Amino acid sequence: MINRARDARDRRNGQQVADRRAAVRKAPARRRARWGLLRSAARFQGRRLLAALAAGAVGLLGCVTTPIGRRLGWRWLMHPGRRLYRRLMDAAHANRAQRDGAIRARRAEEEAAADRDLNEIGDRVARPARIIPTAPTSAQEVVNVSGFKFEEAAAEMENAARSYEPDGNMEVLTMIENLPTALLSVANTFRILAERSDEEFAFEKDVAGAFDDIHQQLLNGVDAAETLVPLFRNVHEQDIARHESPRNGSEAEKGWNV
C-alpha cells in the first residue's frame, strides 16, 4: 500500500516536472507568437482606421448620390461609404485571419521541434531506478553558517523569560529599570537593518521602509517601558521603601513578616 502511494506520488511529481520542462522549452515560441499576434491586431486596427477615413470621405459624396439612386432605382449609387467600408473591412478580416493562422502554425511547428530536441541534463545522466540510501558515517560534518541569527537570540530571551525565577521582587524592579535600554537595543537593530538595506544591500526602497516602520513601532515599546518604571515604583512604593530605606536595618523590617 505504501509502495503504491509512493509510486503514484512519484508519477505525479514526474508529470509536473515534465510539464514545467515543456513550458520552458516552448516559452520562446509562444513569446514570438504572442508578439506576432499583437502586431497583427495592431495592423488590423490601422486598416480599420484607414477604412473609416476613406469611407467617411466617400460618404460625403453619398449625401448627393444616395437621393439620386433612390429616385432612379440605382442601388450602386446609394450609400457608397458604407459599401466601401464593408468591402475594406472584409479584406482586412481575411488578411488578419491568414496572418494569425500562419503565426499559430509556425508556433505549433516550433513547439513540436522543441519537443523533439530534448537535451535536458536529467535525460543524459544515468540515475538508479530507486533512491539508494547511503550508510551513515561515524563522523558527521559540521557546517558552521555565520550570519545574523536574530531568531535565535529572540528564542533565548523567550526561554529565559519562561524559566525566570527571581530571587526577590527587587530583582524584578532592576530588570524593569533596564527594560527601556534593552528594548532600545532591539529597536536599534532594525534601524541598522533599515540603513544597511537602503545603502548597502541590493534591496528595493520598500524593504528599507518596512524595516524603518518596525523600528518606529519598537520605539513606541521603549516609551511604554519607560512609563512602566514609575508605575511599578508608585504602586509598590511602601514595599520598595522597606528595601531601599529600611527602618533600623533590613533585619528590623523582617519583623513585619511581609
Coordinates of N, CA and C in Angstrom, one line a residue, residues 15-257:
Q15 N 5.3 14.0 -13.7 CA 4.5 14.7 -14.7 C 4.6 16.2 -14.5
Q16 N 4.6 16.6 -13.3 CA 4.7 18.1 -13.0 C 6.1 18.6 -13.5
V17 N 7.1 17.8 -13.3 CA 8.5 18.3 -13.8 C 8.5 18.3 -15.3
A18 N 7.9 17.3 -15.9 CA 7.8 17.2 -17.4 C 7.0 18.4 -18.0
D19 N 5.9 18.7 -17.3 CA 5.1 19.9 -17.8 C 5.9 21.2 -17.7
R20 N 6.6 21.3 -16.5 CA 7.4 22.6 -16.4 C 8.5 22.6 -17.4
R21 N 9.2 21.5 -17.7 CA 10.2 21.5 -18.7 C 9.6 21.8 -20.1
A22 N 8.5 21.3 -20.4 CA 7.9 21.6 -21.7 C 7.5 23.1 -21.8
A23 N 7.0 23.6 -20.7 CA 6.7 25.1 -20.7 C 7.9 25.9 -21.0
V24 N 9.0 25.5 -20.3 CA 10.3 26.3 -20.5 C 10.8 26.1 -22.0
R25 N 10.7 24.9 -22.5 CA 11.2 24.7 -23.9 C 10.3 25.5 -24.9
K26 N 9.0 25.5 -24.7 CA 8.1 26.2 -25.6 C 7.9 27.7 -25.4
A27 N 8.5 28.2 -24.3 CA 8.3 29.6 -24.0 C 8.8 30.5 -25.1
P28 N 10.0 30.3 -25.7 CA 10.4 31.3 -26.8 C 9.4 31.3 -28.0
A29 N 8.9 30.1 -28.4 CA 8.0 30.0 -29.5 C 6.7 30.7 -29.1
R30 N 6.2 30.5 -27.9 CA 4.9 31.2 -27.5 C 5.1 32.7 -27.4
R31 N 6.3 33.1 -27.0 CA 6.5 34.5 -26.9 C 6.5 35.2 -28.2
R32 N 7.2 34.5 -29.2 CA 7.2 35.1 -30.6 C 5.8 35.1 -31.2
A33 N 5.1 34.0 -30.9 CA 3.7 34.0 -31.4 C 2.8 35.1 -30.8
R34 N 3.0 35.3 -29.5 CA 2.2 36.3 -28.8 C 2.5 37.7 -29.4
W35 N 3.8 38.0 -29.6 CA 4.1 39.3 -30.2 C 3.6 39.4 -31.6
G36 N 3.7 38.3 -32.4 CA 3.2 38.3 -33.7 C 1.7 38.6 -33.8
L37 N 0.9 38.0 -32.9 CA -0.5 38.2 -32.9 C -0.8 39.7 -32.5
L38 N 0.0 40.2 -31.6 CA -0.2 41.6 -31.2 C 0.0 42.5 -32.4
R39 N 1.1 42.3 -33.1 CA 1.4 43.1 -34.3 C 0.3 43.0 -35.3
S40 N -0.2 41.7 -35.5 CA -1.3 41.5 -36.4 C -2.5 42.3 -36.0
A41 N -2.8 42.3 -34.7 CA -4.0 43.0 -34.3 C -3.8 44.5 -34.5
A42 N -2.6 45.0 -34.2 CA -2.4 46.4 -34.4 C -2.5 46.8 -35.9
R43 N -2.0 45.9 -36.8 CA -2.1 46.2 -38.2 C -3.6 46.2 -38.6
F44 N -4.4 45.3 -38.0 CA -5.8 45.3 -38.4 C -6.5 46.6 -37.9
Q45 N -6.2 47.0 -36.7 CA -6.8 48.3 -36.3 C -6.4 49.5 -37.1
G46 N -5.1 49.4 -37.6 CA -4.7 50.5 -38.5 C -5.5 50.5 -39.8
R47 N -5.7 49.3 -40.4 CA -6.5 49.2 -41.6 C -8.0 49.6 -41.3
R48 N -8.5 49.3 -40.1 CA -9.8 49.8 -39.8 C -9.9 51.3 -39.8
L49 N -8.9 51.9 -39.2 CA -8.9 53.4 -39.2 C -8.9 54.0 -40.6
L50 N -8.0 53.4 -41.4 CA -7.9 53.9 -42.8 C -9.2 53.7 -43.5
A51 N -9.9 52.5 -43.3 CA -11.1 52.3 -43.9 C -12.2 53.3 -43.5
A52 N -12.2 53.6 -42.2 CA -13.2 54.6 -41.7 C -12.9 56.0 -42.4
L53 N -11.7 56.4 -42.5 CA -11.4 57.7 -43.1 C -11.8 57.7 -44.6
A54 N -11.5 56.6 -45.3 CA -11.9 56.5 -46.7 C -13.4 56.5 -46.9
A55 N -14.0 55.7 -46.0 CA -15.5 55.6 -46.1 C -16.2 56.9 -45.8
G56 N -15.6 57.6 -44.8 CA -16.2 58.9 -44.5 C -16.1 59.9 -45.6
A57 N -14.9 59.9 -46.3 CA -14.8 60.8 -47.5 C -15.8 60.4 -48.6
V58 N -15.9 59.1 -48.8 CA -16.9 58.7 -49.9 C -18.3 58.9 -49.4
G59 N -18.5 58.8 -48.1 CA -19.9 59.1 -47.6 C -20.4 60.5 -47.8
L60 N -19.4 61.4 -47.8 CA -19.9 62.8 -48.1 C -20.4 62.9 -49.6
L61 N -19.7 62.1 -50.5 CA -20.3 62.1 -51.8 C -21.6 61.4 -51.9
G62 N -21.8 60.4 -51.0 CA -23.0 59.7 -50.9 C -24.2 60.5 -50.5
C63 N -24.0 61.6 -49.8 CA -25.1 62.5 -49.5 C -25.7 63.1 -50.8
V64 N -25.0 63.1 -51.9 CA -25.5 63.6 -53.1 C -26.1 62.4 -54.0
T65 N -25.3 61.3 -54.0 CA -25.6 60.2 -54.9 C -26.8 59.4 -54.4
T66 N -26.9 59.3 -53.0 CA -28.0 58.4 -52.5 C -29.4 58.8 -52.9
P67 N -29.7 60.1 -52.7 CA -31.1 60.5 -53.2 C -31.3 60.3 -54.7
I68 N -30.3 60.5 -55.5 CA -30.4 60.2 -56.9 C -30.6 58.8 -57.2
G69 N -29.9 57.9 -56.5 CA -30.0 56.5 -56.6 C -31.4 56.0 -56.2
R70 N -32.0 56.6 -55.2 CA -33.3 56.2 -54.8 C -34.4 56.6 -55.8
R71 N -34.2 57.8 -56.4 CA -35.1 58.3 -57.4 C -35.0 57.4 -58.7
L72 N -33.8 57.1 -59.1 CA -33.6 56.3 -60.3 C -33.7 54.8 -60.1
G73 N -33.7 54.4 -58.8 CA -33.7 52.9 -58.6 C -32.3 52.3 -58.8
W74 N -31.3 53.1 -58.8 CA -29.9 52.5 -59.0 C -29.3 52.3 -57.6
R75 N -29.2 51.1 -57.2 CA -28.6 50.8 -55.9 C -27.1 51.1 -55.8
W76 N -26.4 51.0 -56.9 CA -25.0 51.2 -56.9 C -24.6 52.7 -56.6
L77 N -25.6 53.6 -56.7 CA -25.4 55.0 -56.3 C -25.7 55.2 -54.8
M78 N -26.3 54.3 -54.1 CA -26.8 54.5 -52.8 C -25.7 54.0 -51.7
H79 N -25.5 54.9 -50.7 CA -24.6 54.5 -49.6 C -23.2 54.0 -50.1
P80 N -22.5 54.8 -50.8 CA -21.2 54.3 -51.3 C -20.2 54.2 -50.1
G81 N -20.3 55.0 -49.1 CA -19.4 55.0 -48.0 C -19.5 53.7 -47.2
R82 N -20.8 53.3 -46.9 CA -21.0 52.0 -46.2 C -20.4 50.8 -47.0
R83 N -20.7 50.8 -48.3 CA -20.3 49.7 -49.1 C -18.8 49.6 -49.2
L84 N -18.1 50.8 -49.3 CA -16.7 50.8 -49.3 C -16.1 50.3 -48.0
Y85 N -16.7 50.8 -46.9 CA -16.2 50.4 -45.5 C -16.3 48.9 -45.3
R86 N -17.5 48.3 -45.8 CA -17.7 46.9 -45.6 C -16.7 46.1 -46.4
R87 N -16.4 46.6 -47.7 CA -15.5 45.8 -48.5 C -14.1 45.9 -48.0
L88 N -13.7 47.0 -47.5 CA -12.3 47.1 -46.9 C -12.2 46.3 -45.7
M89 N -13.2 46.3 -44.8 CA -13.1 45.5 -43.6 C -13.1 44.0 -43.8
D90 N -13.9 43.6 -44.8 CA -13.9 42.2 -45.2 C -12.5 41.7 -45.6
A91 N -11.8 42.6 -46.4 CA -10.5 42.3 -46.8 C -9.5 42.3 -45.6
A92 N -9.7 43.2 -44.7 CA -8.8 43.3 -43.5 C -9.0 42.1 -42.6
H93 N -10.3 41.7 -42.4 CA -10.5 40.5 -41.6 C -9.9 39.2 -42.3
A94 N -10.0 39.1 -43.6 CA -9.5 37.9 -44.3 C -7.9 37.9 -44.1
N95 N -7.3 39.1 -44.3 CA -5.8 39.2 -44.2 C -5.4 38.9 -42.8
R96 N -6.1 39.4 -41.8 CA -5.7 39.1 -40.4 C -5.9 37.6 -40.1
A97 N -7.0 37.0 -40.5 CA -7.1 35.6 -40.3 C -6.0 34.8 -40.9
Q98 N -5.6 35.2 -42.1 CA -4.5 34.5 -42.8 C -3.2 34.6 -42.0
R99 N -2.9 35.9 -41.6 CA -1.7 36.1 -40.8 C -1.7 35.3 -39.5
D100 N -2.8 35.4 -38.7 CA -2.9 34.7 -37.4 C -2.8 33.2 -37.6
G101 N -3.4 32.7 -38.7 CA -3.2 31.2 -38.9 C -1.8 30.8 -39.2
A102 N -1.1 31.7 -40.0 CA 0.3 31.4 -40.2 C 1.2 31.5 -39.0
I103 N 0.9 32.4 -38.1 CA 1.6 32.6 -36.8 C 1.4 31.4 -35.9
R104 N 0.1 30.9 -35.8 CA -0.2 29.8 -35.0 C 0.4 28.5 -35.5
A105 N 0.4 28.4 -36.8 CA 1.0 27.2 -37.4 C 2.5 27.2 -37.2
R106 N 3.2 28.4 -37.3 CA 4.6 28.4 -37.0 C 4.9 28.1 -35.6
R107 N 4.0 28.6 -34.7 CA 4.3 28.3 -33.3 C 4.1 26.8 -33.0
A108 N 3.1 26.1 -33.6 CA 3.0 24.7 -33.5 C 4.2 23.9 -34.0
E109 N 4.8 24.4 -35.1 CA 6.0 23.7 -35.6 C 7.2 23.9 -34.7
E110 N 7.3 25.1 -34.1 CA 8.4 25.4 -33.2 C 8.3 24.6 -31.9
E111 N 7.0 24.5 -31.4 CA 6.8 23.7 -30.2 C 7.1 22.2 -30.5
A112 N 6.7 21.7 -31.6 CA 7.0 20.3 -32.0 C 8.5 20.1 -32.1
A113 N 9.2 21.1 -32.7 CA 10.6 20.9 -32.8 C 11.3 20.9 -31.4
A114 N 10.8 21.8 -30.5 CA 11.3 21.8 -29.2 C 11.1 20.5 -28.4
D115 N 9.9 19.9 -28.7 CA 9.7 18.6 -28.0 C 10.6 17.5 -28.6
R116 N 10.9 17.6 -29.9 CA 11.8 16.6 -30.4 C 13.2 16.8 -30.0
D117 N 13.6 18.0 -29.8 CA 15.0 18.3 -29.4 C 15.1 18.3 -27.9
L118 N 15.1 17.1 -27.3 CA 15.2 17.0 -25.8 C 16.7 16.9 -25.4
N119 N 17.1 18.0 -24.8 CA 18.5 18.0 -24.4 C 18.7 18.3 -22.9
E120 N 17.8 17.7 -22.1 CA 17.8 18.0 -20.7 C 19.0 17.3 -20.0
I121 N 19.5 17.9 -19.0 CA 20.6 17.2 -18.3 C 20.1 15.9 -17.6
G122 N 18.9 16.0 -17.1 CA 18.4 14.8 -16.4 C 18.2 13.7 -17.4
D123 N 18.0 13.9 -18.7 CA 17.8 12.9 -19.6 C 19.2 12.2 -20.1
R124 N 20.3 12.9 -19.8 CA 21.6 12.4 -20.2 C 22.3 11.7 -19.1
V125 N 21.9 12.0 -17.8 CA 22.6 11.4 -16.7 C 21.9 10.1 -16.3
A126 N 22.8 9.1 -16.1 CA 22.3 7.8 -15.6 C 21.9 7.9 -14.2
R127 N 20.7 7.5 -13.8 CA 20.2 7.5 -12.4 C 19.7 6.1 -12.1
P128 N 19.8 5.8 -10.8 CA 19.2 4.5 -10.3 C 17.7 4.5 -10.4
A129 N 17.1 3.3 -10.5 CA 15.7 3.2 -10.5 C 15.1 3.6 -9.2
R130 N 15.7 3.4 -8.1 CA 15.3 3.8 -6.8 C 16.3 4.6 -6.1
I131 N 15.9 5.4 -5.2 CA 16.9 6.1 -4.4 C 17.6 5.2 -3.4
I132 N 18.9 5.1 -3.5 CA 19.6 4.1 -2.6 C 20.1 4.9 -1.4
P133 N 19.7 4.6 -0.2 CA 20.2 5.4 0.9 C 21.6 5.0 1.2
T134 N 22.4 6.0 1.6 CA 23.8 5.7 2.0 C 23.9 5.4 3.4
A135 N 24.9 4.6 3.7 CA 25.1 4.2 5.1 C 25.6 5.4 5.9
P136 N 25.1 5.6 7.1 CA 25.5 6.7 7.9 C 27.0 6.6 8.3
T137 N 27.7 7.7 8.2 CA 29.1 7.7 8.6 C 29.2 8.0 10.0
S138 N 30.4 7.6 10.6 CA 30.6 7.8 12.0 C 30.9 9.2 12.3
A139 N 31.6 9.9 11.4 CA 32.0 11.3 11.7 C 31.0 12.2 10.9
Q140 N 30.3 13.0 11.5 CA 29.4 13.9 10.9 C 30.0 15.2 10.6
E141 N 29.9 15.7 9.4 CA 30.5 17.0 9.1 C 29.6 18.1 9.7
V142 N 30.2 19.0 10.4 CA 29.6 20.1 11.0 C 29.8 21.4 10.1
V143 N 28.7 22.0 9.7 CA 28.8 23.2 8.9 C 28.4 24.4 9.7
N144 N 29.3 25.3 9.8 CA 29.1 26.5 10.6 C 28.6 27.6 9.6
V145 N 27.5 28.1 9.8 CA 27.0 29.2 9.0 C 27.0 30.5 9.8
S146 N 27.8 31.4 9.3 CA 27.9 32.7 10.0 C 26.8 33.6 9.5
G147 N 26.4 34.5 10.3 CA 25.3 35.4 9.9 C 24.6 36.0 11.1
F148 N 23.6 36.7 10.8 CA 22.8 37.4 11.8 C 21.6 36.5 12.2
K149 N 21.7 35.9 13.4 CA 20.7 34.9 13.9 C 19.8 35.6 14.9
F150 N 19.0 36.5 14.4 CA 18.1 37.3 15.3 C 17.1 36.4 16.0
E151 N 16.6 35.4 15.2 CA 15.6 34.5 15.8 C 16.1 33.6 16.9
E152 N 17.4 33.3 16.8 CA 18.0 32.5 17.9 C 18.1 33.3 19.2
A153 N 18.5 34.6 19.1 CA 18.6 35.5 20.2 C 17.2 35.7 20.8
A154 N 16.2 35.9 20.0 CA 14.9 36.1 20.4 C 14.3 34.9 21.2
A155 N 14.6 33.7 20.6 CA 14.2 32.5 21.2 C 14.9 32.3 22.6
E156 N 16.1 32.7 22.7 CA 16.8 32.6 24.0 C 16.2 33.5 25.0
M157 N 15.8 34.7 24.6 CA 15.1 35.6 25.6 C 13.8 35.1 26.0
E158 N 13.0 34.5 25.0 CA 11.7 33.9 25.4 C 11.9 32.8 26.4
N159 N 12.8 31.9 26.1 CA 13.1 30.8 27.1 C 13.5 31.3 28.4
A160 N 14.3 32.3 28.4 CA 14.8 32.9 29.7 C 13.6 33.5 30.5
A161 N 12.7 34.2 29.8 CA 11.6 34.7 30.5 C 10.7 33.6 31.0
R162 N 10.5 32.5 30.3 CA 9.7 31.4 30.7 C 10.2 30.7 31.9
S163 N 11.5 30.6 32.0 CA 12.1 29.9 33.1 C 12.7 30.8 34.2
Y164 N 12.3 32.1 34.1 CA 12.9 33.1 35.1 C 12.3 32.9 36.5
E165 N 13.2 32.8 37.4 CA 12.7 32.7 38.8 C 13.6 33.7 39.7
P166 N 13.1 34.9 39.8 CA 13.9 35.9 40.5 C 14.1 35.6 42.0
D167 N 15.2 36.0 42.5 CA 15.5 35.8 44.0 C 14.6 36.7 44.8
G168 N 14.1 37.8 44.3 CA 13.2 38.7 45.0 C 12.6 39.7 44.1
N169 N 11.6 40.4 44.6 CA 10.9 41.4 43.7 C 11.8 42.6 43.4
M170 N 12.8 42.9 44.2 CA 13.7 44.0 43.9 C 14.5 43.6 42.6
E171 N 14.8 42.3 42.4 CA 15.5 41.9 41.2 C 14.6 42.2 40.0
V172 N 13.3 42.0 40.2 CA 12.3 42.3 39.1 C 12.3 43.8 38.8
L173 N 12.4 44.6 39.9 CA 12.5 46.1 39.7 C 13.7 46.5 38.9
T174 N 14.8 45.8 39.2 CA 16.1 46.1 38.4 C 15.9 45.8 36.9
M175 N 15.2 44.6 36.7 CA 15.0 44.2 35.3 C 14.1 45.2 34.6
I176 N 13.1 45.7 35.3 CA 12.2 46.7 34.7 C 12.9 48.0 34.4
E177 N 13.8 48.4 35.3 CA 14.5 49.7 35.1 C 15.5 49.5 33.9
N178 N 16.0 48.4 33.6 CA 16.8 48.1 32.5 C 16.1 47.8 31.2
L179 N 14.8 47.6 31.3 CA 14.0 47.2 30.1 C 14.0 48.2 29.0
P180 N 13.8 49.6 29.3 CA 13.9 50.5 28.2 C 15.2 50.4 27.4
T181 N 16.3 50.3 28.1 CA 17.6 50.2 27.4 C 17.7 48.9 26.5
A182 N 17.1 47.8 27.0 CA 17.1 46.6 26.3 C 16.3 46.7 25.0
L183 N 15.1 47.3 25.2 CA 14.2 47.4 24.0 C 14.8 48.4 23.0
L184 N 15.5 49.4 23.5 CA 16.1 50.4 22.6 C 17.2 49.7 21.7
S185 N 17.9 48.7 22.3 CA 18.9 47.9 21.6 C 18.2 47.1 20.5
V186 N 17.0 46.5 20.8 CA 16.3 45.8 19.8 C 15.8 46.7 18.7
A187 N 15.3 47.9 19.1 CA 14.8 48.8 18.1 C 16.0 49.3 17.2
N188 N 17.2 49.5 17.8 CA 18.3 49.9 17.0 C 18.8 48.9 16.0
T189 N 18.5 47.6 16.4 CA 18.8 46.5 15.4 C 18.1 46.7 14.1
F190 N 16.8 47.1 14.2 CA 16.0 47.3 12.9 C 16.4 48.6 12.3
R191 N 16.8 49.6 13.1 CA 17.3 50.8 12.5 C 18.5 50.6 11.6
I192 N 19.4 49.8 12.2 CA 20.6 49.4 11.4 C 20.3 48.7 10.2
L193 N 19.3 47.7 10.3 CA 18.9 47.0 9.1 C 18.3 47.9 8.1
A194 N 17.5 48.8 8.5 CA 16.9 49.8 7.6 C 18.0 50.6 6.8
E195 N 19.0 51.1 7.6 CA 20.0 51.9 7.0 C 20.9 51.0 6.0
R196 N 21.2 49.8 6.4 CA 22.0 49.0 5.5 C 21.3 48.5 4.3
S197 N 19.9 48.3 4.5 CA 19.1 47.9 3.3 C 19.1 49.0 2.3
D198 N 19.1 50.2 2.8 CA 19.0 51.4 1.9 C 20.3 51.7 1.3
E199 N 21.4 51.4 2.0 CA 22.7 51.9 1.5 C 23.6 50.8 1.0
E200 N 23.5 49.6 1.5 CA 24.5 48.5 1.2 C 23.9 47.4 0.4
F201 N 22.7 46.9 0.9 CA 22.1 45.7 0.3 C 21.4 46.0 -1.0
A202 N 21.3 45.0 -1.9 CA 20.6 45.2 -3.2 C 19.1 45.0 -3.0
F203 N 18.5 45.8 -2.1 CA 17.1 45.7 -1.8 C 16.4 47.0 -2.4
E204 N 15.1 46.8 -2.6 CA 14.3 48.0 -3.0 C 14.1 48.9 -1.8
K205 N 13.7 50.1 -2.1 CA 13.5 51.1 -1.0 C 12.3 50.7 -0.1
D206 N 11.4 49.9 -0.6 CA 10.2 49.5 0.2 C 10.7 48.6 1.4
V207 N 11.7 47.8 1.1 CA 12.2 46.9 2.2 C 12.8 47.8 3.3
A208 N 13.6 48.7 3.0 CA 14.2 49.6 4.0 C 13.1 50.4 4.7
G209 N 12.1 50.8 4.0 CA 10.9 51.5 4.7 C 10.2 50.5 5.6
A210 N 10.1 49.3 5.3 CA 9.4 48.3 6.2 C 10.3 48.1 7.4
F211 N 11.6 48.0 7.3 CA 12.4 47.9 8.5 C 12.3 49.1 9.4
D212 N 12.2 50.3 8.7 CA 12.1 51.5 9.5 C 10.8 51.6 10.2
D213 N 9.7 51.1 9.6 CA 8.4 51.0 10.3 C 8.5 50.2 11.5
I214 N 9.2 49.0 11.4 CA 9.3 48.2 12.6 C 10.1 48.9 13.7
H215 N 11.1 49.7 13.3 CA 11.9 50.4 14.2 C 11.1 51.5 14.9
Q216 N 10.2 52.1 14.2 CA 9.3 53.1 14.8 C 8.4 52.5 15.8
Q217 N 7.8 51.3 15.4 CA 6.9 50.6 16.4 C 7.6 50.2 17.6
L218 N 8.9 49.7 17.5 CA 9.6 49.3 18.7 C 10.0 50.5 19.6
L219 N 10.2 51.7 19.0 CA 10.4 52.9 19.8 C 9.2 53.2 20.6
N220 N 8.0 52.9 20.1 CA 6.8 53.0 20.9 C 6.8 52.1 22.1
G221 N 7.4 50.9 21.9 CA 7.5 50.0 23.0 C 8.5 50.5 24.0
V222 N 9.6 51.2 23.6 CA 10.6 51.8 24.5 C 9.9 52.8 25.4
D223 N 9.0 53.6 24.8 CA 8.3 54.6 25.5 C 7.4 54.0 26.6
A224 N 6.7 52.9 26.2 CA 5.8 52.2 27.1 C 6.6 51.6 28.3
A225 N 7.8 51.1 28.0 CA 8.7 50.5 29.0 C 9.2 51.6 30.0
E226 N 9.4 52.8 29.5 CA 9.8 53.9 30.4 C 8.7 54.3 31.3
T227 N 7.4 54.2 30.9 CA 6.3 54.5 31.8 C 6.1 53.4 32.8
L228 N 6.6 52.2 32.5 CA 6.4 51.1 33.5 C 7.2 51.3 34.7
V229 N 8.4 51.9 34.6 CA 9.3 52.1 35.8 C 8.6 52.9 36.9
P230 N 8.1 54.2 36.6 CA 7.4 54.9 37.6 C 6.1 54.3 38.1
L231 N 5.4 53.6 37.2 CA 4.2 52.9 37.6 C 4.5 51.8 38.6
F232 N 5.5 51.1 38.4 CA 5.9 50.0 39.3 C 6.3 50.6 40.7
R233 N 7.1 51.7 40.6 CA 7.5 52.3 41.9 C 6.3 52.9 42.6
N234 N 5.4 53.5 41.9 CA 4.2 54.1 42.6 C 3.3 53.1 43.3
V235 N 3.0 52.0 42.6 CA 2.1 51.1 43.2 C 2.7 50.2 44.2
H236 N 4.1 50.1 44.2 CA 4.8 49.3 45.2 C 5.7 50.2 46.0
E237 N 5.3 51.5 46.3 CA 6.2 52.4 46.9 C 6.6 51.9 48.3
Q238 N 5.6 51.5 49.1 CA 5.9 51.1 50.5 C 6.8 49.8 50.5
D239 N 6.5 48.9 49.6 CA 7.3 47.7 49.5 C 8.8 48.0 49.2
I240 N 8.9 48.9 48.2 CA 10.3 49.2 47.8 C 11.0 50.0 48.8
A241 N 10.3 50.8 49.6 CA 10.9 51.6 50.6 C 11.5 50.7 51.7
R242 N 10.9 49.6 52.0 CA 11.4 48.7 53.1 C 12.8 48.2 52.7
H243 N 13.0 48.1 51.3 CA 14.3 47.6 50.9 C 15.3 48.7 50.6
E244 N 14.9 49.8 50.1 CA 15.8 50.8 49.8 C 16.1 51.7 51.0
S245 N 15.1 51.9 51.9 CA 15.3 52.7 53.1 C 14.8 52.0 54.3
P246 N 15.4 50.9 54.6 CA 14.8 50.1 55.8 C 15.0 50.9 57.1
R247 N 14.0 50.7 57.9 CA 14.0 51.4 59.3 C 14.8 50.5 60.2
N248 N 15.9 51.0 60.7 CA 16.7 50.2 61.6 C 17.3 49.0 61.0
G249 N 17.5 49.0 59.7 CA 18.1 47.9 59.0 C 17.1 46.9 58.4
S250 N 17.6 46.1 57.5 CA 16.8 45.1 56.8 C 16.2 44.1 57.8
E251 N 17.0 43.7 58.8 CA 16.5 42.7 59.7 C 15.3 43.2 60.5
A252 N 15.3 44.5 60.8 CA 14.2 45.0 61.6 C 12.9 45.0 60.7
E253 N 13.1 45.3 59.4 CA 11.9 45.3 58.6 C 11.3 43.9 58.5
K254 N 12.1 42.8 58.7 CA 11.5 41.5 58.6 C 10.5 41.2 59.7
G255 N 10.5 42.1 60.7 CA 9.5 41.9 61.8 C 8.1 42.1 61.4
W256 N 7.9 42.8 60.2 CA 6.5 42.9 59.7 C 6.0 41.6 59.1
N257 N 6.9 40.7 58.9 CA 6.5 39.4 58.3 C 5.8 39.5 57.0

